[in-house]
PDB file of C-alpha atoms in Angstrom:
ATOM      1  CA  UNK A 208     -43.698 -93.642  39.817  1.00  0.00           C
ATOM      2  CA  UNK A 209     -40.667 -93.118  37.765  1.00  0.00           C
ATOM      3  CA  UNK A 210     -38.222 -90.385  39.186  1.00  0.00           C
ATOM      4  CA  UNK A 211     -37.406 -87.225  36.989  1.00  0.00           C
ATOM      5  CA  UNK A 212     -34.478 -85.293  37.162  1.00  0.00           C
ATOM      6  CA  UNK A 213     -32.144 -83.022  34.595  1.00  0.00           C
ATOM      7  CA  UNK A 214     -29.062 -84.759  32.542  1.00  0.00           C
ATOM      8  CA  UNK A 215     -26.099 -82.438  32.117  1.00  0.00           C
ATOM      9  CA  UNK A 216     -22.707 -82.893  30.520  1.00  0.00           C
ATOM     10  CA  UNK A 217     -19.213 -81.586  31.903  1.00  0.00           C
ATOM     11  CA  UNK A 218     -17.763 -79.302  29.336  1.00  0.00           C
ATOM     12  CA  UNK A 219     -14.312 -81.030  28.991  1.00  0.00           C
ATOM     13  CA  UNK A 220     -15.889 -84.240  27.732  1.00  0.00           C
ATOM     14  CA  UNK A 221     -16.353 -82.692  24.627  1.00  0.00           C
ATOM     15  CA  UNK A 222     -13.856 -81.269  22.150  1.00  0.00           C
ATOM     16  CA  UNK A 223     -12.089 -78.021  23.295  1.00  0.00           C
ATOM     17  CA  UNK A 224     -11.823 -76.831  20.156  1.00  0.00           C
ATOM     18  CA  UNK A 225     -15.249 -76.382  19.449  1.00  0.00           C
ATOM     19  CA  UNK A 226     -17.509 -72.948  19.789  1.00  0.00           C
ATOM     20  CA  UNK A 227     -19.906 -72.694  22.488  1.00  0.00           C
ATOM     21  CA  UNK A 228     -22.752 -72.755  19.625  1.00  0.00           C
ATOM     22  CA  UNK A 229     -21.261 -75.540  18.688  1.00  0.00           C
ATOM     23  CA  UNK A 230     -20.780 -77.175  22.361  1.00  0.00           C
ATOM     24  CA  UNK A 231     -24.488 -76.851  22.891  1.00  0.00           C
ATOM     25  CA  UNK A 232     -25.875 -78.079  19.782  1.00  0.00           C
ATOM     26  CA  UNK A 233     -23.638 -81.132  20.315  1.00  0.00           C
ATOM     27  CA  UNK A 234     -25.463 -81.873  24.305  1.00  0.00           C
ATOM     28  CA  UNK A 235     -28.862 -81.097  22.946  1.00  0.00           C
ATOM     29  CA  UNK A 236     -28.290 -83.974  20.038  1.00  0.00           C
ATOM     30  CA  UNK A 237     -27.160 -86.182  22.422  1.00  0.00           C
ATOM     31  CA  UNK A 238     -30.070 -85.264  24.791  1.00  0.00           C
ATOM     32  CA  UNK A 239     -28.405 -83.263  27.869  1.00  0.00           C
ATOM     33  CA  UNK A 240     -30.241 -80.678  29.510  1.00  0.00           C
ATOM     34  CA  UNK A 241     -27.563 -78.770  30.227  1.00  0.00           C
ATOM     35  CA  UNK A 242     -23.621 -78.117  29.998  1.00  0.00           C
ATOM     36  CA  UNK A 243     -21.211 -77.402  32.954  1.00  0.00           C
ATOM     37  CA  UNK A 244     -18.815 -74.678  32.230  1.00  0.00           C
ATOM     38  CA  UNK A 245     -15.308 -75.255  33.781  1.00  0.00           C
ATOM     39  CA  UNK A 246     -12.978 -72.354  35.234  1.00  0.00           C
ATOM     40  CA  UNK A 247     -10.131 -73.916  36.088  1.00  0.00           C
ATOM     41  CA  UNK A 248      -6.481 -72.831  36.262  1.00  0.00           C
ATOM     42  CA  UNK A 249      -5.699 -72.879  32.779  1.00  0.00           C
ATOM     43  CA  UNK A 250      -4.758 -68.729  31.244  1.00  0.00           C
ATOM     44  CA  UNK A 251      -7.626 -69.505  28.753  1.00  0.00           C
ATOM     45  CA  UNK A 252      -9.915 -70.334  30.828  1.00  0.00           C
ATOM     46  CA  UNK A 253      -9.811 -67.885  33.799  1.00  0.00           C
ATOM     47  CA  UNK A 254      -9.895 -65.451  31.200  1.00  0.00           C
ATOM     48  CA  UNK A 255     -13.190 -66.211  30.685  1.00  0.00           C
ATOM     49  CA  UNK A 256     -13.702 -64.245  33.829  1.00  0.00           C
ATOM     50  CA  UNK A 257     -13.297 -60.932  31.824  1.00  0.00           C
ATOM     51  CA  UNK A 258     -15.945 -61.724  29.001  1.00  0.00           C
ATOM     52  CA  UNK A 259     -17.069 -58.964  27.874  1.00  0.00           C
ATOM     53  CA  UNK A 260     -20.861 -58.187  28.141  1.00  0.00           C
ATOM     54  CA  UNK A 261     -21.978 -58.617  24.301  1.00  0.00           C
ATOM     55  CA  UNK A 262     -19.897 -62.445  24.552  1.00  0.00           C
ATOM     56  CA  UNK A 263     -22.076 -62.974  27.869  1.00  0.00           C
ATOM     57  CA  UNK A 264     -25.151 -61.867  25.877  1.00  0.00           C
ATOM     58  CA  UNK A 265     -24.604 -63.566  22.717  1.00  0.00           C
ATOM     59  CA  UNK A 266     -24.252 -67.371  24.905  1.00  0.00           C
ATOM     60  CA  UNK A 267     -27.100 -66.495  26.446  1.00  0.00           C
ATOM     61  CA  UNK A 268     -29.163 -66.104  23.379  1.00  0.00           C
ATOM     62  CA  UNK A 269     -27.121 -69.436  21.976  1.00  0.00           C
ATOM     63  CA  UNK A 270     -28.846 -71.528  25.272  1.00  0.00           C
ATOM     64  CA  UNK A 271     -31.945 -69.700  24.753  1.00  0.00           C
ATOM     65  CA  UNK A 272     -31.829 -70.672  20.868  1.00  0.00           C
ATOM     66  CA  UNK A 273     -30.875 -74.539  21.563  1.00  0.00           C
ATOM     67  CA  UNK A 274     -32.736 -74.827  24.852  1.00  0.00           C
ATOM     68  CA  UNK A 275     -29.523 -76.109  26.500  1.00  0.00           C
ATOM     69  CA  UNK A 276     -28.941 -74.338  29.868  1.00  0.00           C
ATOM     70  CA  UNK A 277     -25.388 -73.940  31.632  1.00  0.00           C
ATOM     71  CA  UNK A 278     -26.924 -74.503  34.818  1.00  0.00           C
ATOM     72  CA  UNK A 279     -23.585 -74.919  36.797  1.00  0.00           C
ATOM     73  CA  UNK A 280     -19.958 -74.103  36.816  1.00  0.00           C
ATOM     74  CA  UNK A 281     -17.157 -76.092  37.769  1.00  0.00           C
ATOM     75  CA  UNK A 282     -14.496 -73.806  39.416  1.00  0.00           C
ATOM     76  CA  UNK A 283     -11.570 -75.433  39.988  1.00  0.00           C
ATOM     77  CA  UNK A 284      -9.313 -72.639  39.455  1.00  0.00           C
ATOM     78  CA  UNK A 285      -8.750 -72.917  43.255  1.00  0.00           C
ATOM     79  CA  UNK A 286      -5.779 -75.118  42.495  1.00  0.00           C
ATOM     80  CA  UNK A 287      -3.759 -72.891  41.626  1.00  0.00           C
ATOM     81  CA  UNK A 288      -4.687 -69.815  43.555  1.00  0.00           C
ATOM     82  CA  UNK A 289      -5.963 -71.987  47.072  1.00  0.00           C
ATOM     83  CA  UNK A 290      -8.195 -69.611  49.383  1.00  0.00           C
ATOM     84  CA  UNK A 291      -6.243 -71.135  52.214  1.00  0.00           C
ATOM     85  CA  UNK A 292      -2.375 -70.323  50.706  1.00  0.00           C
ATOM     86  CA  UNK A 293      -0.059 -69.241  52.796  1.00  0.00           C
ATOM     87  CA  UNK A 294       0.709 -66.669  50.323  1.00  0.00           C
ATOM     88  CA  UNK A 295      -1.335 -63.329  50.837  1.00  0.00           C
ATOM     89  CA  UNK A 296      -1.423 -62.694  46.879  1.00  0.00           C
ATOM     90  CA  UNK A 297      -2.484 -65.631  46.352  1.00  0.00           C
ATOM     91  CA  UNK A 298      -5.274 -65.744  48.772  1.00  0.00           C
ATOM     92  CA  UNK A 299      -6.033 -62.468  47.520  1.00  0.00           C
ATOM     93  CA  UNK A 300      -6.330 -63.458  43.413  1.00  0.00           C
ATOM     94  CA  UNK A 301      -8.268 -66.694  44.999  1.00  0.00           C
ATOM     95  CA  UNK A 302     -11.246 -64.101  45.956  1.00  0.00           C
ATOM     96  CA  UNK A 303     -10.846 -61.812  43.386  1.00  0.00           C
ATOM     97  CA  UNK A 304     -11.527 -65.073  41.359  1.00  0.00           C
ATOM     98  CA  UNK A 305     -14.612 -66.490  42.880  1.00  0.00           C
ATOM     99  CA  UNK A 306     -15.997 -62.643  42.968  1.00  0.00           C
ATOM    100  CA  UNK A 307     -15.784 -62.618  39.426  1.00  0.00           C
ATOM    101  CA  UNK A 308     -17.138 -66.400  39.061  1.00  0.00           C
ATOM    102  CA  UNK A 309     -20.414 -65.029  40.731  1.00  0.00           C
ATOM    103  CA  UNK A 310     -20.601 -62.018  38.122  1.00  0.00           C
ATOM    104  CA  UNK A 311     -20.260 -64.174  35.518  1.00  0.00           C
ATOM    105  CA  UNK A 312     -22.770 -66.888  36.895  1.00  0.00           C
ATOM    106  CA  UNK A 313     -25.259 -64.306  37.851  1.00  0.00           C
ATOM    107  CA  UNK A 314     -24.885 -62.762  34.114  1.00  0.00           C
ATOM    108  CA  UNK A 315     -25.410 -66.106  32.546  1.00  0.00           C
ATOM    109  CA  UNK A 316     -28.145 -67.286  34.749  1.00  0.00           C
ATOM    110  CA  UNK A 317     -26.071 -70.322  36.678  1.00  0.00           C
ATOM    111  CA  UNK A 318     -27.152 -71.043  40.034  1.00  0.00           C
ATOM    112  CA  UNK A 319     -24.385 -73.143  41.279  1.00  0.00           C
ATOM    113  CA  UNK A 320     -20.678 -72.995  40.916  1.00  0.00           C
ATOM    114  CA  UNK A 321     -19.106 -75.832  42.404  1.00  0.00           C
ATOM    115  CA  UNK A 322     -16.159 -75.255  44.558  1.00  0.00           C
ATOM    116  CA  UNK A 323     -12.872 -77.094  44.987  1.00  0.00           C
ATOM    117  CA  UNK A 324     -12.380 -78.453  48.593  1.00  0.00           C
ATOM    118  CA  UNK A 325      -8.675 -77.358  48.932  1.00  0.00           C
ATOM    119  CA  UNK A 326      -7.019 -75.121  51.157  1.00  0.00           C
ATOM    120  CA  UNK A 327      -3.699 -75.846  49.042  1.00  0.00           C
ATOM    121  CA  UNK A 328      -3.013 -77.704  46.499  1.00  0.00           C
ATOM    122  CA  UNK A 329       0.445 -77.392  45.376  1.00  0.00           C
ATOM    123  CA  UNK A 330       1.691 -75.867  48.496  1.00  0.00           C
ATOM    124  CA  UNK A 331       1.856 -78.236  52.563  1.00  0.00           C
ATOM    125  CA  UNK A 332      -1.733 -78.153  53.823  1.00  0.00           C
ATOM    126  CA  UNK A 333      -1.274 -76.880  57.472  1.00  0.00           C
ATOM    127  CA  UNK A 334      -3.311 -75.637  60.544  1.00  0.00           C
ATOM    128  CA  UNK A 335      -2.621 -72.264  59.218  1.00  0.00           C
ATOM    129  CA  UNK A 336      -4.053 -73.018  55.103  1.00  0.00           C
ATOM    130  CA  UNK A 337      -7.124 -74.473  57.253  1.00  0.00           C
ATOM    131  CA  UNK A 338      -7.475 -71.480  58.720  1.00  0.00           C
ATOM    132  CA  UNK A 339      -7.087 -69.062  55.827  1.00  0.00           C
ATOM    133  CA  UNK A 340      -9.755 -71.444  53.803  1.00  0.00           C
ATOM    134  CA  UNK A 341     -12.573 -70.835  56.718  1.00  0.00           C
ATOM    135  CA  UNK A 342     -11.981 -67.073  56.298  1.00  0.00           C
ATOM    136  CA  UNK A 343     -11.854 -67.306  52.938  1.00  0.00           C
ATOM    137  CA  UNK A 344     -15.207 -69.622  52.435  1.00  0.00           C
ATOM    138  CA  UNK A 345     -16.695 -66.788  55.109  1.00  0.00           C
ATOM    139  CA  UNK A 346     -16.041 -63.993  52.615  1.00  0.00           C
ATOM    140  CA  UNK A 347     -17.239 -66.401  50.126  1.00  0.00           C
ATOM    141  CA  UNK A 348     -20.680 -67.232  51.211  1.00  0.00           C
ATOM    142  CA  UNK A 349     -21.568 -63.225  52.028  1.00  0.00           C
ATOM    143  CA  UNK A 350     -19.994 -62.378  48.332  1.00  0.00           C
ATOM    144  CA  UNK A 351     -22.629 -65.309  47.131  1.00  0.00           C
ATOM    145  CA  UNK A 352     -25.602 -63.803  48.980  1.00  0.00           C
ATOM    146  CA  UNK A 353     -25.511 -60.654  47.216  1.00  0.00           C
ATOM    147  CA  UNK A 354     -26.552 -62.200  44.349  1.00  0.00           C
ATOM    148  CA  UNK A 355     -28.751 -65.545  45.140  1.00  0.00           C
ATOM    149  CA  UNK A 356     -25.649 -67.871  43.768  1.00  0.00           C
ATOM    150  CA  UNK A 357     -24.939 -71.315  45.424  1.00  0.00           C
ATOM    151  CA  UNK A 358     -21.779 -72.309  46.513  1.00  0.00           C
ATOM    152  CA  UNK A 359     -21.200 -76.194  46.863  1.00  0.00           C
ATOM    153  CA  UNK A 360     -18.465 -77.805  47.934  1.00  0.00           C
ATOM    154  CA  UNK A 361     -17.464 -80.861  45.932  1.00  0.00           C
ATOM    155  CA  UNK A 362     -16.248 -84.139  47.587  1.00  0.00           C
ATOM    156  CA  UNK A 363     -12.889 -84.447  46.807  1.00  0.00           C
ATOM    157  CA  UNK A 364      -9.930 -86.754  45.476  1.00  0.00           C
ATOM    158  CA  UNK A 365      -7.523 -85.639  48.731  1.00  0.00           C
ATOM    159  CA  UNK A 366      -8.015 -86.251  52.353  1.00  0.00           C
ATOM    160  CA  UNK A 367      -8.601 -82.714  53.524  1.00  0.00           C
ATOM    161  CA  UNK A 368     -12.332 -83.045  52.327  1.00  0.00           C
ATOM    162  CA  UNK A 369     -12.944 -85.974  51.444  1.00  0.00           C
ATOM    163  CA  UNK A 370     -16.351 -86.792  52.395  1.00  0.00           C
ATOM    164  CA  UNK A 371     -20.305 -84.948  53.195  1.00  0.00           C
ATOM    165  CA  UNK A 372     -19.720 -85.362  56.694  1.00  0.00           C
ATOM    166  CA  UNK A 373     -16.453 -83.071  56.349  1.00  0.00           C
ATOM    167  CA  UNK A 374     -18.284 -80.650  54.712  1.00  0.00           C
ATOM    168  CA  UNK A 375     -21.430 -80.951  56.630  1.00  0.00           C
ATOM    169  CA  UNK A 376     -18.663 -79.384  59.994  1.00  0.00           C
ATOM    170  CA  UNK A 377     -18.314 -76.272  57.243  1.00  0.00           C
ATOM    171  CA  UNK A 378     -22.141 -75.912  56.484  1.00  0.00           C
ATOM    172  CA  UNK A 379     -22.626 -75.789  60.309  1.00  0.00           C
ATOM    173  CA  UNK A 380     -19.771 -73.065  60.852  1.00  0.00           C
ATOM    174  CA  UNK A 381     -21.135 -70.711  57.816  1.00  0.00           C
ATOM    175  CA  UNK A 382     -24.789 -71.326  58.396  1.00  0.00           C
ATOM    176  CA  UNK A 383     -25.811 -69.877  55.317  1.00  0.00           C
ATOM    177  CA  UNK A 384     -28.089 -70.640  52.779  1.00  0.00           C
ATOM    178  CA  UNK A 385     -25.986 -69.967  49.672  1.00  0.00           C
ATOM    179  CA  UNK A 386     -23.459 -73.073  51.231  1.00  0.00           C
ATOM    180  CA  UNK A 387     -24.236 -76.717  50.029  1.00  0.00           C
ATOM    181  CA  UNK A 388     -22.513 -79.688  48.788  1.00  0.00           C
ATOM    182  CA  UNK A 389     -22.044 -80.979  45.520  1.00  0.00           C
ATOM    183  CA  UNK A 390     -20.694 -84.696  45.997  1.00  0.00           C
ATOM    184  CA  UNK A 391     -18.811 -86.450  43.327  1.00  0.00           C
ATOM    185  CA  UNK A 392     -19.834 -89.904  43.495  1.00  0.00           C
ATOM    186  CA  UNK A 393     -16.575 -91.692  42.405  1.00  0.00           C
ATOM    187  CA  UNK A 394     -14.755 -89.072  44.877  1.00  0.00           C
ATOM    188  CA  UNK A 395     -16.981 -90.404  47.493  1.00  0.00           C
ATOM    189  CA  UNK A 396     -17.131 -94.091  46.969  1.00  0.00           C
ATOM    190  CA  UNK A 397     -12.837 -94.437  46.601  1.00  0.00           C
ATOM    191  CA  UNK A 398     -11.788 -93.470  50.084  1.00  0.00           C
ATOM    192  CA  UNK A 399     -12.441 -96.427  51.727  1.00  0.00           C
ATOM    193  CA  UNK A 400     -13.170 -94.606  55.073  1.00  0.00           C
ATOM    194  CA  UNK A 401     -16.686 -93.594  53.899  1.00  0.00           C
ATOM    195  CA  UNK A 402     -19.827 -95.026  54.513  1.00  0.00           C
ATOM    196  CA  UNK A 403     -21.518 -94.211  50.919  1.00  0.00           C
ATOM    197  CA  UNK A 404     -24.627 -94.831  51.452  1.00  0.00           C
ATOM    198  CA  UNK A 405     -24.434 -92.922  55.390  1.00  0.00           C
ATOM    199  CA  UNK A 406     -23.273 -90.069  53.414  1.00  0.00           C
ATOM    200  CA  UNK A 407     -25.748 -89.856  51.368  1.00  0.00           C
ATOM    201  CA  UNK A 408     -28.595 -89.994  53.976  1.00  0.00           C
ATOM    202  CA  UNK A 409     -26.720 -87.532  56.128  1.00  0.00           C
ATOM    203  CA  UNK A 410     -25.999 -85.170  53.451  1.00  0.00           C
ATOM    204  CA  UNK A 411     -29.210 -85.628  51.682  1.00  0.00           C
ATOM    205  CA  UNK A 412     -31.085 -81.869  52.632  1.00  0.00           C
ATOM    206  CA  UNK A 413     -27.498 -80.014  51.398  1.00  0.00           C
ATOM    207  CA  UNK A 414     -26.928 -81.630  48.253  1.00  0.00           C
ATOM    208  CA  UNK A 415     -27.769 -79.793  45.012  1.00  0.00           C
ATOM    209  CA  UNK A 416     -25.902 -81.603  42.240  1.00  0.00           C
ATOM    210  CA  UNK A 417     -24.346 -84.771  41.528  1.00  0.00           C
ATOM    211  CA  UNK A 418     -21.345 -85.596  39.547  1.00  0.00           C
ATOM    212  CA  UNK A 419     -20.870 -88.915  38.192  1.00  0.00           C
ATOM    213  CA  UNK A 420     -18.008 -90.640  37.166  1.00  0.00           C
ATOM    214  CA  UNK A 421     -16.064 -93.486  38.048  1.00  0.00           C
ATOM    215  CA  UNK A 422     -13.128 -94.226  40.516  1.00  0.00           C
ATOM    216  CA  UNK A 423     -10.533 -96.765  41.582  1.00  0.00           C
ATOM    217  CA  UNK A 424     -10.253 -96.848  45.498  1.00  0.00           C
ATOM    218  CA  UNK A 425      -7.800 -95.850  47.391  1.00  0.00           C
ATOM    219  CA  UNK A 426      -6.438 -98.840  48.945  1.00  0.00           C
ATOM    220  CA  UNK A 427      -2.896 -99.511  51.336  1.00  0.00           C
ATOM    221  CA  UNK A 428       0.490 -98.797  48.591  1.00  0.00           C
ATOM    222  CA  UNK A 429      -2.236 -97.314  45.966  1.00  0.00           C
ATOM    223  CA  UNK A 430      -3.401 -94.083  46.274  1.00  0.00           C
ATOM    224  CA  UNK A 431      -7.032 -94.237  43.906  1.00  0.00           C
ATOM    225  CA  UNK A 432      -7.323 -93.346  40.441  1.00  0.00           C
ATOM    226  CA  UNK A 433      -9.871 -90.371  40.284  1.00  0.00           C
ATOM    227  CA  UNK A 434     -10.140 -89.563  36.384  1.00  0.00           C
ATOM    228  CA  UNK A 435     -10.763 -91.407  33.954  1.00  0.00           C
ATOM    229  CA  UNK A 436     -11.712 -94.507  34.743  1.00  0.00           C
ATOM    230  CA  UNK A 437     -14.208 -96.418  32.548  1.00  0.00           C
ATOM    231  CA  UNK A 438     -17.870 -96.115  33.405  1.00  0.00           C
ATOM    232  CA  UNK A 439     -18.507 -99.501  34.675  1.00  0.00           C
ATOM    233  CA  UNK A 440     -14.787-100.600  35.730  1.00  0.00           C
ATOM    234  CA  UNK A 441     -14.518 -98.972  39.076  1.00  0.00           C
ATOM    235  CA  UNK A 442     -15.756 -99.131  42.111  1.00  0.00           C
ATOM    236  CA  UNK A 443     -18.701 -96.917  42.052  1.00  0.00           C
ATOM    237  CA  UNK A 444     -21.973 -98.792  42.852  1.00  0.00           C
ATOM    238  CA  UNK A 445     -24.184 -96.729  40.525  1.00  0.00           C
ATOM    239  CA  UNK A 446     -27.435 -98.438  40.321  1.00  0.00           C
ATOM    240  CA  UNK A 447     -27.331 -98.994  44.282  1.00  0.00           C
ATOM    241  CA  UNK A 448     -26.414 -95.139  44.742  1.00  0.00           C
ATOM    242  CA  UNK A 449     -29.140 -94.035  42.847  1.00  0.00           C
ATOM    243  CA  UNK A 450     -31.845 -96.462  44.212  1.00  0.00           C
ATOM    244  CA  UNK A 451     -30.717 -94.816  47.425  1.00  0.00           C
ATOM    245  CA  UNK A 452     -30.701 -91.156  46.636  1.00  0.00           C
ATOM    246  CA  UNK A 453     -34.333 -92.072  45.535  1.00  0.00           C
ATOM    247  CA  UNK A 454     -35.238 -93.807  48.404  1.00  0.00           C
ATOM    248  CA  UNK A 455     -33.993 -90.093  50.132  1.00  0.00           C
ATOM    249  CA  UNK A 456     -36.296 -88.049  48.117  1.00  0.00           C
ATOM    250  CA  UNK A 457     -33.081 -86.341  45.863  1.00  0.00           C
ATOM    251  CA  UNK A 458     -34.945 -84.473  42.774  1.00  0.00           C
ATOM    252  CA  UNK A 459     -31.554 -82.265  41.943  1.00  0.00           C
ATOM    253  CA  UNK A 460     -29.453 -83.111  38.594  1.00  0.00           C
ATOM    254  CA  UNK A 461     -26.693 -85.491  37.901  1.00  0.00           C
ATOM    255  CA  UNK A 462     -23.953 -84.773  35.473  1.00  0.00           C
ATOM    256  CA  UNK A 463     -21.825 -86.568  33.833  1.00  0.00           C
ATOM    257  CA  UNK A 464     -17.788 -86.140  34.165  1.00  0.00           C
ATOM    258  CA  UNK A 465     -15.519 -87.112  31.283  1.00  0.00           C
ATOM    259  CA  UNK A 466     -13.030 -85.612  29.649  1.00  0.00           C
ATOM    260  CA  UNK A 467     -11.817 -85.304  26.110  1.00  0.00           C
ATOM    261  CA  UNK A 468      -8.529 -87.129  24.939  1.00  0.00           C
ATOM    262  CA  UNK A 469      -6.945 -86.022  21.964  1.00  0.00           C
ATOM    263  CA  UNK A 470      -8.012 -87.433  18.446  1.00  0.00           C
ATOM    264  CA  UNK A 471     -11.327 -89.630  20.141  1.00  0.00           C
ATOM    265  CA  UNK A 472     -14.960 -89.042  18.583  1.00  0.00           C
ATOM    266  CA  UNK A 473     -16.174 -87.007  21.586  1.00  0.00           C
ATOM    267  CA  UNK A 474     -19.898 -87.420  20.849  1.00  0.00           C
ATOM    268  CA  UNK A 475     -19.601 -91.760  20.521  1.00  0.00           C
ATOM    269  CA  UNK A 476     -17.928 -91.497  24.078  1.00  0.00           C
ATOM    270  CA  UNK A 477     -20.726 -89.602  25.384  1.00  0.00           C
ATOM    271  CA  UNK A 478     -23.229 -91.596  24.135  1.00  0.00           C
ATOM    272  CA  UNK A 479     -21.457 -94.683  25.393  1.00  0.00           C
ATOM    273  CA  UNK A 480     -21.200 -93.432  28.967  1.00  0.00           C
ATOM    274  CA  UNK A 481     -24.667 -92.004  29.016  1.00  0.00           C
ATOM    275  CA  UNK A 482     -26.150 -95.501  27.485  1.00  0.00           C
ATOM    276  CA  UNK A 483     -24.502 -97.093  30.361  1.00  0.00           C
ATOM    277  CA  UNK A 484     -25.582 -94.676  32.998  1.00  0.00           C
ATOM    278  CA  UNK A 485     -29.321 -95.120  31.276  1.00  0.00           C
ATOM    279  CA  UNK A 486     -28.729 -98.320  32.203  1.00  0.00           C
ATOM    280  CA  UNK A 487     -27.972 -97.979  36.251  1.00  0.00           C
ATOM    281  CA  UNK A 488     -31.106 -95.252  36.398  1.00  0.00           C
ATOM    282  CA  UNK A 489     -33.403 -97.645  34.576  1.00  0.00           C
ATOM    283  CA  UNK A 490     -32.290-100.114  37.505  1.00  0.00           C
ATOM    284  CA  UNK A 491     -33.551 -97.832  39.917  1.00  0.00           C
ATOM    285  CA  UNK A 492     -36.573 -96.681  38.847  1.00  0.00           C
ATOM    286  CA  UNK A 493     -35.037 -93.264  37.536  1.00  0.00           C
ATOM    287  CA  UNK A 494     -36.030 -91.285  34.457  1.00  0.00           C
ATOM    288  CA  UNK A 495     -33.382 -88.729  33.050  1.00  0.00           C
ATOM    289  CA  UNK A 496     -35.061 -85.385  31.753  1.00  0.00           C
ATOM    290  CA  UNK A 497     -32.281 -85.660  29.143  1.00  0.00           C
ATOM    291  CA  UNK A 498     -33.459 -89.315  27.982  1.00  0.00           C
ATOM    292  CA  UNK A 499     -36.993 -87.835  26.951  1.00  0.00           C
ATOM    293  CA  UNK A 500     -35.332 -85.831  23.849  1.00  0.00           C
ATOM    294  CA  UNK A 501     -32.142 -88.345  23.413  1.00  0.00           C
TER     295      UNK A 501
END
């Protein structure tokens, strides 16, 4: 029997300049399920964090109206304002942040916001940012009880977490059931220290989302190229991760990360990633929820 699970589609794949009625009509013709929203550290969109309620209501009606859910949130505004900086302020707008990330989930109906696995980004990572991150994912996970919203951690493109197994050491300190991990594939398969495939297995009841995209690995005098790499020209085993997160019993969604370069047809880039992808999940006995309407 055929596996079944939801297709979504990062919202920087697709042009910025376009209206979120606009955005969604654009993933439902291409057969997505549902959009990621991104908060990252840009003014424009942290701002987003102060939508006012009618905006809120108004993209709610636009998913209702295309059937196009924003299931999860990217929130990688945690660059710029780390929960683990050695600056109080900082650490301070780095909550005040993620506290208004779960309003705004919660008012939109997304269940996951996806967390960036620094404790600094543009600042030394020390013993001390370490510490200052545990507090701050401590305050995190109670904030994200209130109001039934997952946290997940995503695997990332820097040594500090790198890997399901790191994260797994933070799911066992917060033991709380709002605390997952959302593993980035390509993030996962180009540190050359990782097992994929052990990861996957030992990670298996904690993860709740999967981004795809592809990677170069990290090798001795080349430190990995984490973004934008063709589909199909890294070093992501696709077809052989996915026959194994079957194999584990994973029903959660994949989505797909890309991200839109100046003056390129967004939706033909889509389409050609996603054909390709098709392509790995046919391998493996997968059917995409997205592929029934595509």
């Amino acid at each position: 029997m055929l596996g079944s699970h939801l297709l979504g589609i990062y919202e920087k794949a697709m042009d910025p300049r376009d209206d979120w009625a606009t955005r969604l009509r654009k993933a439902k013709m291409m057969g997505f399920d549902f959009v990621e929203i991104s908060i990252d550290e840009s003014d424009e969109r942290l701002a987003r964090l102060d939508w006012p309620s009618a905006k809120i209501e108004e993209l709610r009606r636009e998913c209702t109206r295309t059937g196009v859910a924003l299931q999860s949130m990217c929130l990688s505004a945690h660059r710029r304002f780390p929960l683990g900086s050695a600056d109080p302020e900082v650490r301070r707008r780095a909550r005040q942040i993620l506290q208004q990330a779960i309003d705004l989930a919660w008012s939109l109906g997304i269940r996951v916001i996806q967390l960036a696995g620094y404790d600094a980004y543009y600042e030394p990572s020390t013993a001390e940012t370490a510490r200052h991150f545990r507090e701050g994912l401590r305050w995190a996970v109670r904030a994200a009880g209130q109001k039934q919203i997952m946290l997940a951690m995503e695997v990332m493109d820097t040594p500090f977490l790198n890997s399901i197994s790191r994260n797994m050491s933070y799911e066992a300190m917060l033991r709380s059931p709002w605390y997952r991990v959302y593993p980035d594939l390509g993030n996962l398969s180009a540190w050359p220290e990782n097992d994929v495939a052990y990861e996957l297995e030992r990670g298996i009841g904690s993860i709740v989302g999967i981004h795809l995209k592809d990677t170069l690995a990290v090798r001795e005098g080349f430190p990995g190229e984490f973004k934008g790499v063709p589909f199909g020209e890294g070093c992501v085993d696709f077809a052989g991760n996915f026959a194994r997160l079957e194999a584990l019993g994973y029903t959660g969604p994949y989505l797909i990360e890309m991200w839109y370069e100046s003056g390129q047809d967004d939706c033909s880039e889509i389409r050609k990633a996603k054909t390709w992808l098709e392509e790995q999940f046919a391998s493996a006995g997968i059917q995409m929820g997205g592929m029934k309407n595509a």
